[in-house]
Amino acid sequence: LDMGIENTYDVFPNITRIPNITCPTFILHGTRDCIVPFYHGKGLYEAMSANNRYLPFWAENMGHNNIEYDMGNLYIKKLQNFLLFLLKYPSKRKISPVSLVMGSEAGKRLSNTKNFERRLQRK
């Protein structure tokens, strides 16, 4: 039962956590998601600090599990654009976008971010 409010038993209390995020955040959500209603994604975007907002991807007429399949090319392009943005984002910590997506070990193996950027732009 979704009452539009967070309760103490919520295993995903994202709406209360998102104001604490201090890095660029990319939100994508299907507008016809019947598992996690679309207003949850919009609410997260609106609740986060304006400094951390990256242009969201509201996948029109998509549900919860079909965005990457039915909108594959656009989905990949949006992710690539976000990763390229992260490469140029000023940060106090040196974090590879590969680490963010695939874990720190993958980031260590692919430490040359210029090579990674070229790979992203080719796709």
One Martini backbone bead per residue (centre of mass of N, CA, C, O) as a GRO file, in nm:
protein
  123
    1LEU     BB    1   0.091   0.040   0.028
    2ASP     BB    2   0.063   0.367  -0.109
    3MET     BB    3   0.072   0.688   0.077
    4GLY     BB    4   0.324   0.897   0.018
    5ILE     BB    5   0.489   0.792   0.265
    6GLU     BB    6   0.718   0.745   0.507
    7ASN     BB    7   0.835   0.470   0.686
    8THR     BB    8   1.011   0.282   0.924
    9TYR     BB    9   0.994   0.013   0.713
   10ASP     BB   10   1.153   0.131   0.493
   11VAL     BB   11   1.410   0.005   0.277
   12PHE     BB   12   1.376   0.290   0.090
   13PRO     BB   13   1.473   0.604   0.220
   14ASN     BB   14   1.534   0.823  -0.015
   15ILE     BB   15   1.395   1.099   0.056
   16THR     BB   16   1.583   1.136   0.320
   17ARG     BB   17   1.875   1.096   0.173
   18ILE     BB   18   1.916   1.290  -0.079
   19PRO     BB   19   2.013   1.557   0.070
   20ASN     BB   20   2.309   1.410   0.138
   21ILE     BB   21   2.398   1.437  -0.139
   22THR     BB   22   2.737   1.544  -0.300
   23CYS     BB   23   2.666   1.455  -0.599
   24PRO     BB   24   2.609   1.379  -0.897
   25THR     BB   25   2.269   1.303  -1.019
   26PHE     BB   26   2.103   1.034  -1.191
   27ILE     BB   27   1.769   1.021  -1.308
   28LEU     BB   28   1.561   0.738  -1.385
   29HIS     BB   29   1.219   0.707  -1.526
   30GLY     BB   30   0.924   0.564  -1.570
   31THR     BB   31   0.602   0.689  -1.644
   32ARG     BB   32   0.478   0.362  -1.620
   33ASP     BB   33   0.543   0.277  -1.334
   34CYS     BB   34   0.402   0.007  -1.122
   35ILE     BB   35   0.617  -0.026  -0.885
   36VAL     BB   36   0.746   0.270  -0.913
   37PRO     BB   37   0.626   0.551  -0.903
   38PHE     BB   38   0.690   0.839  -1.073
   39TYR     BB   39   0.673   1.039  -0.827
   40HIS     BB   40   0.930   0.937  -0.694
   41GLY     BB   41   1.138   1.042  -0.897
   42LYS     BB   42   1.050   1.338  -0.886
   43GLY     BB   43   1.089   1.374  -0.581
   44LEU     BB   44   1.393   1.323  -0.579
   45TYR     BB   45   1.474   1.550  -0.766
   46GLU     BB   46   1.343   1.781  -0.589
   47ALA     BB   47   1.505   1.702  -0.310
   48MET     BB   48   1.756   1.771  -0.431
   49SER     BB   49   2.017   1.939  -0.484
   50ALA     BB   50   2.082   2.159  -0.734
   51ASN     BB   51   2.397   2.093  -0.748
   52ASN     BB   52   2.324   1.762  -0.815
   53ARG     BB   53   2.174   1.801  -1.072
   54TYR     BB   54   2.084   1.601  -1.335
   55LEU     BB   55   1.944   1.544  -1.612
   56PRO     BB   56   1.675   1.376  -1.650
   57PHE     BB   57   1.514   1.052  -1.732
   58TRP     BB   58   1.202   1.045  -1.881
   59ALA     BB   59   1.049   0.754  -1.973
   60GLU     BB   60   0.828   0.727  -2.202
   61ASN     BB   61   0.606   0.466  -2.151
   62MET     BB   62   0.764   0.335  -1.920
   63GLY     BB   63   0.864   0.113  -1.696
   64HIS     BB   64   1.071  -0.078  -1.484
   65ASN     BB   65   1.207  -0.316  -1.713
   66ASN     BB   66   1.223  -0.159  -2.032
   67ILE     BB   67   1.425   0.065  -2.107
   68GLU     BB   68   1.690  -0.087  -2.208
   69TYR     BB   69   1.524  -0.234  -2.435
   70ASP     BB   70   1.322  -0.015  -2.576
   71MET     BB   71   1.566   0.231  -2.520
   72GLY     BB   72   1.871   0.161  -2.561
   73ASN     BB   73   2.013   0.399  -2.712
   74LEU     BB   74   1.916   0.627  -2.523
   75TYR     BB   75   2.013   0.508  -2.258
   76ILE     BB   76   2.316   0.500  -2.330
   77LYS     BB   77   2.347   0.801  -2.399
   78LYS     BB   78   2.273   0.910  -2.118
   79LEU     BB   79   2.500   0.765  -1.966
   80GLN     BB   80   2.737   0.880  -2.124
   81ASN     BB   81   2.684   1.178  -2.061
   82PHE     BB   82   2.720   1.148  -1.756
   83LEU     BB   83   3.012   1.035  -1.759
   84LEU     BB   84   3.134   1.278  -1.906
   85PHE     BB   85   3.057   1.482  -1.692
   86LEU     BB   86   3.225   1.350  -1.461
   87LEU     BB   87   3.506   1.397  -1.594
   88LYS     BB   88   3.455   1.731  -1.564
   89TYR     BB   89   3.410   1.723  -1.269
   90PRO     BB   90   3.477   1.879  -0.989
   91SER     BB   91   3.702   1.718  -0.754
   92LYS     BB   92   3.853   1.619  -0.457
   93ARG     BB   93   3.815   1.340  -0.566
   94LYS     BB   94   3.945   1.055  -0.728
   95ILE     BB   95   3.695   0.942  -0.954
   96SER     BB   96   3.599   0.695  -1.145
   97PRO     BB   97   3.333   0.612  -1.340
   98VAL     BB   98   3.396   0.313  -1.331
   99SER     BB   99   3.373   0.284  -1.025
  100LEU     BB  100   3.075   0.368  -1.006
  101VAL     BB  101   2.972   0.129  -1.194
  102MET     BB  102   3.199  -0.134  -1.132
  103GLY     BB  103   3.404  -0.052  -0.928
  104SER     BB  104   3.719  -0.013  -0.796
  105GLU     BB  105   3.877  -0.232  -0.954
  106ALA     BB  106   3.804  -0.129  -1.237
  107GLY     BB  107   3.924   0.154  -1.194
  108LYS     BB  108   4.218   0.058  -1.161
  109ARG     BB  109   4.244  -0.084  -1.442
  110LEU     BB  110   4.105   0.205  -1.557
  111SER     BB  111   4.292   0.490  -1.514
  112ASN     BB  112   4.252   0.597  -1.805
  113THR     BB  113   4.027   0.844  -1.877
  114LYS     BB  114   4.081   0.908  -2.173
  115ASN     BB  115   4.023   0.627  -2.280
  116PHE     BB  116   3.736   0.613  -2.170
  117GLU     BB  117   3.626   0.859  -2.321
  118ARG     BB  118   3.674   0.749  -2.605
  119ARG     BB  119   3.490   0.503  -2.575
  120LEU     BB  120   3.227   0.659  -2.525
  121GLN     BB  121   3.230   0.834  -2.794
  122ARG     BB  122   3.213   0.584  -2.999
  123LYS     BB  123   2.910   0.476  -2.920
   0.00000   0.00000   0.00000
